[in-house]
Coordinates of N, CA and C and ligand atoms in Angstrom, one line a residue:
X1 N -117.8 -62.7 -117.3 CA -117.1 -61.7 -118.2 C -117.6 -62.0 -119.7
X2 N -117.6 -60.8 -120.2 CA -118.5 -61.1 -121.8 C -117.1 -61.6 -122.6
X3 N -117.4 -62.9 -123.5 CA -116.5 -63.2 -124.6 C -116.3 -62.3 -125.5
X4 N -115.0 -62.1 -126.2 CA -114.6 -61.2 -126.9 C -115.0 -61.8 -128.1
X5 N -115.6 -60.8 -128.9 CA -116.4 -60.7 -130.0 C -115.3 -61.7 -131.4
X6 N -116.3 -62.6 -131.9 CA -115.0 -62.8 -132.7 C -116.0 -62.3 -134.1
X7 N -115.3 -62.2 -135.2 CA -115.6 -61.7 -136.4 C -114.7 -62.7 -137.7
X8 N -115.7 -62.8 -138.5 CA -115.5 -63.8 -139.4 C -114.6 -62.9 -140.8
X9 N -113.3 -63.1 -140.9 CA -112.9 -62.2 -142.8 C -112.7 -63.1 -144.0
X10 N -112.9 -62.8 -144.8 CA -112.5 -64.1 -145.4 C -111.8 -62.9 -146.7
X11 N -110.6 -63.2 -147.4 CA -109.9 -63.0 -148.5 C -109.7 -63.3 -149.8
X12 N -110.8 -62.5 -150.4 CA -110.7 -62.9 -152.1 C -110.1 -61.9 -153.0
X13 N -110.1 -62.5 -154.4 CA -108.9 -61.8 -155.2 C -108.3 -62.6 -156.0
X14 N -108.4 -62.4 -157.4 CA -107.6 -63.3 -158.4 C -106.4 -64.1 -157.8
X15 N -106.1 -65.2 -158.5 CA -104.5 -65.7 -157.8 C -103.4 -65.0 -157.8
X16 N -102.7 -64.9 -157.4 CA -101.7 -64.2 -157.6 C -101.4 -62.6 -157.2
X17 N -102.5 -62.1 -156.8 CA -102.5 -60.9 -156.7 C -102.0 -60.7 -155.0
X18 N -101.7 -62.0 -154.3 CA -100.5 -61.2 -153.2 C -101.6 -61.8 -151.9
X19 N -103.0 -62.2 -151.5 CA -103.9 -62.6 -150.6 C -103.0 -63.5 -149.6
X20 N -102.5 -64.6 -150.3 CA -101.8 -65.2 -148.6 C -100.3 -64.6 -148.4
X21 N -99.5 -63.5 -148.8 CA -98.8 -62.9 -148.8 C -99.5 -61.7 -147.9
X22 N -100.7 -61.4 -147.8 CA -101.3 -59.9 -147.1 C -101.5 -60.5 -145.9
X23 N -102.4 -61.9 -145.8 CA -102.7 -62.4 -144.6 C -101.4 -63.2 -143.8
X24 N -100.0 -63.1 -144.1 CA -98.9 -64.2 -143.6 C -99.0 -62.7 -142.7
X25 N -98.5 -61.5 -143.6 CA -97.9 -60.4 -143.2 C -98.4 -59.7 -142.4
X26 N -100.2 -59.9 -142.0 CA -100.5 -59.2 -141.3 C -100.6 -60.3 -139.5
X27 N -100.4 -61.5 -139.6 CA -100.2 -62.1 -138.6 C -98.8 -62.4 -138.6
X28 N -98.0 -62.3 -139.3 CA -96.9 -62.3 -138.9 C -95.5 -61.2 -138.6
X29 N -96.0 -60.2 -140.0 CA -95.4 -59.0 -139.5 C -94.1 -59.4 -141.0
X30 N -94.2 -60.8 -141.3 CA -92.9 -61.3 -142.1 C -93.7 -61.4 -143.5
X31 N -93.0 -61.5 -144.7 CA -93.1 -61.5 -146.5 C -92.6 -63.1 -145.9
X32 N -93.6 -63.8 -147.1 CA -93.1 -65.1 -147.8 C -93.1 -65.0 -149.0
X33 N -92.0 -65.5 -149.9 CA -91.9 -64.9 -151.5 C -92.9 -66.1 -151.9
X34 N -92.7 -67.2 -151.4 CA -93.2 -68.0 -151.9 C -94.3 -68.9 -151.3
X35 N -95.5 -68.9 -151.9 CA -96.9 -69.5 -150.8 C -97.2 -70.6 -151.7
X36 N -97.8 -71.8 -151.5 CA -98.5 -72.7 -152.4 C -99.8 -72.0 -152.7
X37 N -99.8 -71.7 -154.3 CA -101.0 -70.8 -154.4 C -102.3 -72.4 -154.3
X38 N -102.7 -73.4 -154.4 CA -103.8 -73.8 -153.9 C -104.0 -73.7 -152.5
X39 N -103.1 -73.5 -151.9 CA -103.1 -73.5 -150.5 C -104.6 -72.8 -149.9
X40 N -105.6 -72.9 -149.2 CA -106.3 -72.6 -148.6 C -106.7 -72.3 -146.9
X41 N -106.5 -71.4 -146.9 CA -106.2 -72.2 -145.0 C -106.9 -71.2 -144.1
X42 N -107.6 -71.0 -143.0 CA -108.2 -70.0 -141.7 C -107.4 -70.2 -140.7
X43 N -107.3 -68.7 -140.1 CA -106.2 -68.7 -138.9 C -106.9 -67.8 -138.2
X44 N -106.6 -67.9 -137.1 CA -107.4 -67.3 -135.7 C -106.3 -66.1 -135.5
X45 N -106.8 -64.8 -135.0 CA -105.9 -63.9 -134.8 C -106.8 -63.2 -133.6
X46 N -105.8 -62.6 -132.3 CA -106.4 -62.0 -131.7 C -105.9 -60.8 -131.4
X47 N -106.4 -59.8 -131.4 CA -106.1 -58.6 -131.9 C -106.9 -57.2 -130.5
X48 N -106.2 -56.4 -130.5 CA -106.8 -55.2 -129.8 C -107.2 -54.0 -130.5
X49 N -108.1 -54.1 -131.3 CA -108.2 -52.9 -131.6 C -109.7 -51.7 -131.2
X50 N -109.1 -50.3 -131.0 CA -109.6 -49.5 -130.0 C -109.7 -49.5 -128.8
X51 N -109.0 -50.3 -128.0 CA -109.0 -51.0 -126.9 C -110.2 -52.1 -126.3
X52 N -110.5 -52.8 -127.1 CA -111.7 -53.7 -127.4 C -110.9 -55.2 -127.7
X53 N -110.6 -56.1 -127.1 CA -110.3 -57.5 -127.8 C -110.9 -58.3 -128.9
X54 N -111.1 -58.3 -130.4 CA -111.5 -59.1 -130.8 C -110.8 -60.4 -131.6
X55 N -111.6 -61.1 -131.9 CA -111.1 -62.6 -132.0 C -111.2 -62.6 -133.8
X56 N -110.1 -62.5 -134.1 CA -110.7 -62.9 -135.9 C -110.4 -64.3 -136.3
X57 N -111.4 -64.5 -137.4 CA -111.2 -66.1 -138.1 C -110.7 -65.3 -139.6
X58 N -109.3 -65.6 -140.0 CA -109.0 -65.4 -141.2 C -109.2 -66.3 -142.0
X59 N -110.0 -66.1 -143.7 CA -110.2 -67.3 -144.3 C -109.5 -66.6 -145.7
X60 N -108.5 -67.3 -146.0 CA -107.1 -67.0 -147.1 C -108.1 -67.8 -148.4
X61 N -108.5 -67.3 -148.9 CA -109.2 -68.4 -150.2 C -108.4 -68.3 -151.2
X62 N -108.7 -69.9 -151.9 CA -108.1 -69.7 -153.4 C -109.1 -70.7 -154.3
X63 N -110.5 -70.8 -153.9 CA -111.0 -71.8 -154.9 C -111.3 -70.9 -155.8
X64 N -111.4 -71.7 -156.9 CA -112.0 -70.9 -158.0 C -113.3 -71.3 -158.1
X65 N -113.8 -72.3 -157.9 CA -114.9 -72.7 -158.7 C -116.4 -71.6 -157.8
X66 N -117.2 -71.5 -158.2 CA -118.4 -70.9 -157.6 C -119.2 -70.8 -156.5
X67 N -119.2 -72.2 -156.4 CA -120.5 -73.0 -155.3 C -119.1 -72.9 -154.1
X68 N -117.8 -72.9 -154.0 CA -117.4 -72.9 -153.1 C -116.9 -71.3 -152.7
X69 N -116.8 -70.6 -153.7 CA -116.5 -68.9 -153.1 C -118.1 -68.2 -152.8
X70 N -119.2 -69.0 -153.0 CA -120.4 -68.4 -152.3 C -120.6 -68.6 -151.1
X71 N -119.4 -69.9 -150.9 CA -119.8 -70.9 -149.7 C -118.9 -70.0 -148.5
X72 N -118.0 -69.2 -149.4 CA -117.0 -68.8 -148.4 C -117.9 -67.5 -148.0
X73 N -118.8 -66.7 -148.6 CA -119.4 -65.8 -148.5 C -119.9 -65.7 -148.1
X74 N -121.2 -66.8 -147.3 CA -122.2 -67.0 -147.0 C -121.7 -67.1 -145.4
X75 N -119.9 -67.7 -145.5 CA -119.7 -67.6 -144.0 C -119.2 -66.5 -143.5
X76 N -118.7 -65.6 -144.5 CA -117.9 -64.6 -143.7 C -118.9 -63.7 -143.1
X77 N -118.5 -62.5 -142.4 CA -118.7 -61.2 -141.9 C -118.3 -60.0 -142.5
X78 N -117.3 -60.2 -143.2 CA -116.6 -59.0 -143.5 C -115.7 -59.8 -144.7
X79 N -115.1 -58.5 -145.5 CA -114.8 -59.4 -146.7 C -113.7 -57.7 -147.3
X80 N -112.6 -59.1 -147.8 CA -111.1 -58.0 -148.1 C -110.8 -58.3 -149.9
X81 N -111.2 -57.6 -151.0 CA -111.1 -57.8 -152.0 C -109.9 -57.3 -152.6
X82 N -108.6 -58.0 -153.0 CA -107.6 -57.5 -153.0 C -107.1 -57.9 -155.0
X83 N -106.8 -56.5 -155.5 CA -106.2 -56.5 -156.6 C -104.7 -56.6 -156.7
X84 N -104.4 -56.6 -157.5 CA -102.7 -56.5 -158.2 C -102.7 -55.2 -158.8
X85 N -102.0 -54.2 -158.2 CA -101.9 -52.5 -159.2 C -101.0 -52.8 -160.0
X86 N -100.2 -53.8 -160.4 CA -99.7 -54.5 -161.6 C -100.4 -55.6 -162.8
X87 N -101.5 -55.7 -162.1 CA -102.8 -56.3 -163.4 C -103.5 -56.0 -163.3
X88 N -103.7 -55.4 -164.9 CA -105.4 -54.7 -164.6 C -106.4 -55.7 -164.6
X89 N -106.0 -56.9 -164.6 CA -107.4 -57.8 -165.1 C -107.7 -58.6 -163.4
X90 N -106.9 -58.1 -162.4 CA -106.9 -58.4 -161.5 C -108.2 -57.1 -160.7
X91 N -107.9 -55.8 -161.3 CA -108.3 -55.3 -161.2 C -110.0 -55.1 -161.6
X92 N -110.0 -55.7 -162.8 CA -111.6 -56.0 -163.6 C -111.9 -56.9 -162.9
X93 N -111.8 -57.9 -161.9 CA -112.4 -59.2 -161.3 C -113.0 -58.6 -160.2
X94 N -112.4 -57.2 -159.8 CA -113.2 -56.6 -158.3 C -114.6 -56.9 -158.4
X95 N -115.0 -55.9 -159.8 CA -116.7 -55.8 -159.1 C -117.6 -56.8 -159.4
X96 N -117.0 -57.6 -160.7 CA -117.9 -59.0 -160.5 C -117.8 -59.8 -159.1
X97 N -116.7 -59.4 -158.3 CA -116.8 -60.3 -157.1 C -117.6 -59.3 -155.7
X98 N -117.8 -58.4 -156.1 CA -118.3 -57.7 -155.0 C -119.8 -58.1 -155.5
X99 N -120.4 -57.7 -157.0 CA -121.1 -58.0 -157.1 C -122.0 -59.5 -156.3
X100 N -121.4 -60.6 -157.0 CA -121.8 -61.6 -156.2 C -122.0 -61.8 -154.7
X101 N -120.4 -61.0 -154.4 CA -121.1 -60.2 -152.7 C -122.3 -60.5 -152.3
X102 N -123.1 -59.2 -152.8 CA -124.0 -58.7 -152.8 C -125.1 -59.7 -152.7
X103 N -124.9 -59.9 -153.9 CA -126.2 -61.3 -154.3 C -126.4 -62.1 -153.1
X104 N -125.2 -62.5 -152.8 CA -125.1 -63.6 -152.0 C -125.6 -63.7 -150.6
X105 N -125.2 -62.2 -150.1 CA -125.5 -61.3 -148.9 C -127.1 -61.1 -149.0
X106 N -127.5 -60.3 -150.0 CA -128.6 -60.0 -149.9 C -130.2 -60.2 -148.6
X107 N -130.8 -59.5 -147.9 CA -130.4 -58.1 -148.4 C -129.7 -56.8 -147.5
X108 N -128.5 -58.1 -147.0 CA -127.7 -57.3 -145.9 C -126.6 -56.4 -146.5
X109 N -125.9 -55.0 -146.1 CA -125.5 -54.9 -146.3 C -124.1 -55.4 -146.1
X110 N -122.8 -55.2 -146.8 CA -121.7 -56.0 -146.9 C -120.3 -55.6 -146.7
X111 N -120.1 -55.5 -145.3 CA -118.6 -54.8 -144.9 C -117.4 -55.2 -146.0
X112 N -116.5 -54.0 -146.4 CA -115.9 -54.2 -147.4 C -114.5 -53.6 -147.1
X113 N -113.5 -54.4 -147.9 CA -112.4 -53.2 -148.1 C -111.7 -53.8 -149.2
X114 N -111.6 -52.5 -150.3 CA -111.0 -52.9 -151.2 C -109.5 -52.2 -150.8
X115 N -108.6 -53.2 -151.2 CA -107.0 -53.6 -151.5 C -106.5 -53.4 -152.4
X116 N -105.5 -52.5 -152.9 CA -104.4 -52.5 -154.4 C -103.0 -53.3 -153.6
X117 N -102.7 -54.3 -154.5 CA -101.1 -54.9 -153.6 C -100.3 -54.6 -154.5
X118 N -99.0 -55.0 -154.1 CA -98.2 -54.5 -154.7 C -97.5 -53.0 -155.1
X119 N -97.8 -52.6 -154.0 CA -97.4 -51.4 -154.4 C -96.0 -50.3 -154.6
X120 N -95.0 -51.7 -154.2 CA -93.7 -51.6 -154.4 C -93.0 -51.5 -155.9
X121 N -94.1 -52.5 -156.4 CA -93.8 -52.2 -158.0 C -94.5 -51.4 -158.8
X122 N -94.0 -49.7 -158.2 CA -94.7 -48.7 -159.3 C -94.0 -48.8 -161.0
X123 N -93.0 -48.9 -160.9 CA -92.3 -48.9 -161.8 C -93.4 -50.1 -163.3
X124 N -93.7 -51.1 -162.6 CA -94.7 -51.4 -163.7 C -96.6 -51.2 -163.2
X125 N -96.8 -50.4 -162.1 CA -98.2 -50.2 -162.5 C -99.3 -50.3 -163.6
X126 N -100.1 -51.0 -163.4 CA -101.1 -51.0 -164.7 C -102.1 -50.6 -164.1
X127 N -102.4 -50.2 -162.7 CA -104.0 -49.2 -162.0 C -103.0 -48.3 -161.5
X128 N -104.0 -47.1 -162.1 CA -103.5 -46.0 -161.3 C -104.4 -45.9 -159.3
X129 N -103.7 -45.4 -158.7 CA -104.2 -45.3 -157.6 C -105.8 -44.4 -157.5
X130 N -105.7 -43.1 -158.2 CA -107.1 -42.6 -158.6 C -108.7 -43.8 -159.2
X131 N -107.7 -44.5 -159.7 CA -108.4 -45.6 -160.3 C -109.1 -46.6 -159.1
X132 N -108.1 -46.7 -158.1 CA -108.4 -47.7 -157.4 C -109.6 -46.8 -155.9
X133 N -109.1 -45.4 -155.9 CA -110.2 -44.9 -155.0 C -111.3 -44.6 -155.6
X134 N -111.8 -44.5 -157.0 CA -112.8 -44.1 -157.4 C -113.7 -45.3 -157.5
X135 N -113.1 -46.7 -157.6 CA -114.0 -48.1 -157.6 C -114.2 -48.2 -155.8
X136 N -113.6 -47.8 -154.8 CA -114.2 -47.9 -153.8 C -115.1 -47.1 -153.4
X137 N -115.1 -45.9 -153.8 CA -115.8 -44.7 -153.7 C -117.5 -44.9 -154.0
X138 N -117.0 -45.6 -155.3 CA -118.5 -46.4 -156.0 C -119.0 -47.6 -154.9
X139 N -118.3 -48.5 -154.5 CA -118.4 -49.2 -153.4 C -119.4 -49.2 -152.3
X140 N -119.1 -48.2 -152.2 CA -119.1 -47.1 -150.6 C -117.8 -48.0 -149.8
X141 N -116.4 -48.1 -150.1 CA -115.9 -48.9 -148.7 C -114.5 -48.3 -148.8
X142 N -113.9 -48.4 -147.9 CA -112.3 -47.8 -147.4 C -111.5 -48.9 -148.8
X143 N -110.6 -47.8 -148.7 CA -109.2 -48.1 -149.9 C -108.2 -48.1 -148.8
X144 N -107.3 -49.7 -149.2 CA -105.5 -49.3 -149.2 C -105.0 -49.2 -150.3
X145 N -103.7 -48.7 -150.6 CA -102.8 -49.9 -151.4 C -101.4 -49.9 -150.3
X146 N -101.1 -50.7 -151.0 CA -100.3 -51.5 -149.9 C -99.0 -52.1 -150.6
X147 N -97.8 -52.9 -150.0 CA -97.2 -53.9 -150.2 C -97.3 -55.0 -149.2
X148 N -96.9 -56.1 -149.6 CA -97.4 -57.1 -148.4 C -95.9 -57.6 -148.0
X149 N -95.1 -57.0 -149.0 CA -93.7 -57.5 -149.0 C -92.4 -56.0 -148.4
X150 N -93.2 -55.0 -148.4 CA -92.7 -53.6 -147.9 C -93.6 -53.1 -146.9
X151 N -94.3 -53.4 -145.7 CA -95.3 -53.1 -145.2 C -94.9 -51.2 -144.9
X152 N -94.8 -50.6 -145.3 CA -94.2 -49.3 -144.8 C -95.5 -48.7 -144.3
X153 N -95.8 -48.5 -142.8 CA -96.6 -47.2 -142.1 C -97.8 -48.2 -142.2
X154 N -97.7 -49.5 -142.2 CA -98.3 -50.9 -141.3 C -99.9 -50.6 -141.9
X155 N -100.2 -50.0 -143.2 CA -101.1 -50.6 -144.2 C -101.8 -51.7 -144.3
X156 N -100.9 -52.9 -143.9 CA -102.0 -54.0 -144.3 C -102.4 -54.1 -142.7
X157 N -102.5 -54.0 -141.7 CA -102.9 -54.5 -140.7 C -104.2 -53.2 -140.6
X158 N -104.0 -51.7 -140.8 CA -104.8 -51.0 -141.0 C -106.2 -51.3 -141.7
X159 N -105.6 -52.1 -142.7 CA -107.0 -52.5 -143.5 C -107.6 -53.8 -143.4
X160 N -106.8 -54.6 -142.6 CA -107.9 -55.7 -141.5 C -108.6 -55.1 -140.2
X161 N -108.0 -54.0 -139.1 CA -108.7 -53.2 -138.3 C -109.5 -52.9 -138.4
X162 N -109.7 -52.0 -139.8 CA -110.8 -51.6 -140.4 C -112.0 -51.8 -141.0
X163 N -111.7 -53.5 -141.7 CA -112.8 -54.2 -142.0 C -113.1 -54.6 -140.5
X164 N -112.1 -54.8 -139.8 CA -113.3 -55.5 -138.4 C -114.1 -54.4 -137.3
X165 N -113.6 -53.0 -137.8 CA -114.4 -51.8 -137.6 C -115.8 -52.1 -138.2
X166 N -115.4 -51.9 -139.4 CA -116.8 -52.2 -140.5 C -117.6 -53.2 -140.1
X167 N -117.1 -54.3 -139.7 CA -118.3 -55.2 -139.3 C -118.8 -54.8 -137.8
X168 N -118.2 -54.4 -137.3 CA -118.8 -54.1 -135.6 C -119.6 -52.9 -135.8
X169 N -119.6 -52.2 -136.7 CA -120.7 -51.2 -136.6 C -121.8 -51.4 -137.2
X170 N -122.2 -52.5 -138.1 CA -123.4 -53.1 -138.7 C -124.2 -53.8 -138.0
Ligands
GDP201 P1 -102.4 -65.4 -153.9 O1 -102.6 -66.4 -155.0 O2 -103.4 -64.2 -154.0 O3 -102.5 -66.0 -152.5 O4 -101.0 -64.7 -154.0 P2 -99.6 -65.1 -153.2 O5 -99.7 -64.5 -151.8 O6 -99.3 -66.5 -153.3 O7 -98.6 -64.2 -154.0 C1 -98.4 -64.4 -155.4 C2 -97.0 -63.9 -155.9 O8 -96.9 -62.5 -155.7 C3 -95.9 -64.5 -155.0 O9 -94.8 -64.7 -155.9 C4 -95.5 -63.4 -154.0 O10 -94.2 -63.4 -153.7 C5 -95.9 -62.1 -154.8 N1 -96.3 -61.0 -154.0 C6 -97.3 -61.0 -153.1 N2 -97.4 -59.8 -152.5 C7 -96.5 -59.0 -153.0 C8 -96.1 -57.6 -152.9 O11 -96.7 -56.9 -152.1 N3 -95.1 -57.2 -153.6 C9 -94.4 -58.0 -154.5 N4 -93.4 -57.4 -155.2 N5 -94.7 -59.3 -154.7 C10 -95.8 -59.8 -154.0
MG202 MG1 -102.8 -67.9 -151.9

């Protein structure tokens, strides 16, 4: 019997912007208000999607330094770049980090999905949503926005299905 495909994601994204809050919620279905943001950690998830079993390695990052987010890069398959639509400077760190992506990838291309979190707190938005589909558009890759604390109509699990779409078709 053929082993079910596993596929590598790994999760970047300024701190704070909600990443081990997307990844609790999408394996657990539950919000934690509170995560130790050094926390770093990969979790195995097995999942059915299209009626296909695959095996994912979730990797929740939080280093900051360089040599270790290229390190994380160099392992993944697929890659979840997630903002804060409550900081725009969460929002400016996207394409330098897709950028490096790229680099790093070179000269493969690079399954992607950009993320707006937070999206419970419209009331202080600082990205507009048009804002956040026209940087993926430029991308070329699928947009959510999401809450990871309100999951309404199951958005975040949509947008790990879909990065592991994106990598099974490359
Ligand atoms: P990380 O540093 O990117 O891993 O961010 P965390 O997952 O640790 O979340 C940072 C803070 O944002 C925590 O206080 C979370 O409770 C909060 N948070 C995360 N996701 C959401 C969300 O969707 N909505 C709201 N309101 N708060 C969130
Ligand atoms: Mg974290």
């Amino acid at each position: 019997m053929a082993k079910s495909p596993e596929v590598k994601l790994a999760v970047f994204g300024r701190a704070g912007v909600g990443k081990s809050a997307l990844v609790v919620r999408f394996l657990t279905r539950r919000f934690i208000w509170e995560y130790d943001p050094t926390l770093e950690s990969t979790y195995r998830h097995q999942a059915n999607i299209d009626d296909e079993a695959v095996t994912m390695e979730i990797l929740d990052t939080a280093g900051q330094d360089i040599q270790q987010k290229e390190g994380h890069m160099r392992w993944g398959d697929g890659f979840i770049i997630v903002y804060d639509i409550t900081d725009r400077g969460s929002f400016e760190e996207v394409a330098p980090l897709r950028n490096l992506l790229e680099e790093v990838k070179k000269p493969k291309n690079v399954p992607l999905v950009l993320v707006g979190n937070k999206s419970d707190l419209d009331h202080v938005r600082q990205v507009g949503t048009e804002e956040g589909e026209r940087l993926a558009a430029e991308m070329a890759c699928a947009f959510y926005e999401c809450s990871a604390c309100a999951d309404e109509g199951g958005a975040v699990s949509e947008a790990f299905h879909e990065l592991c779409r994106e990598v099974r078709r490359r």
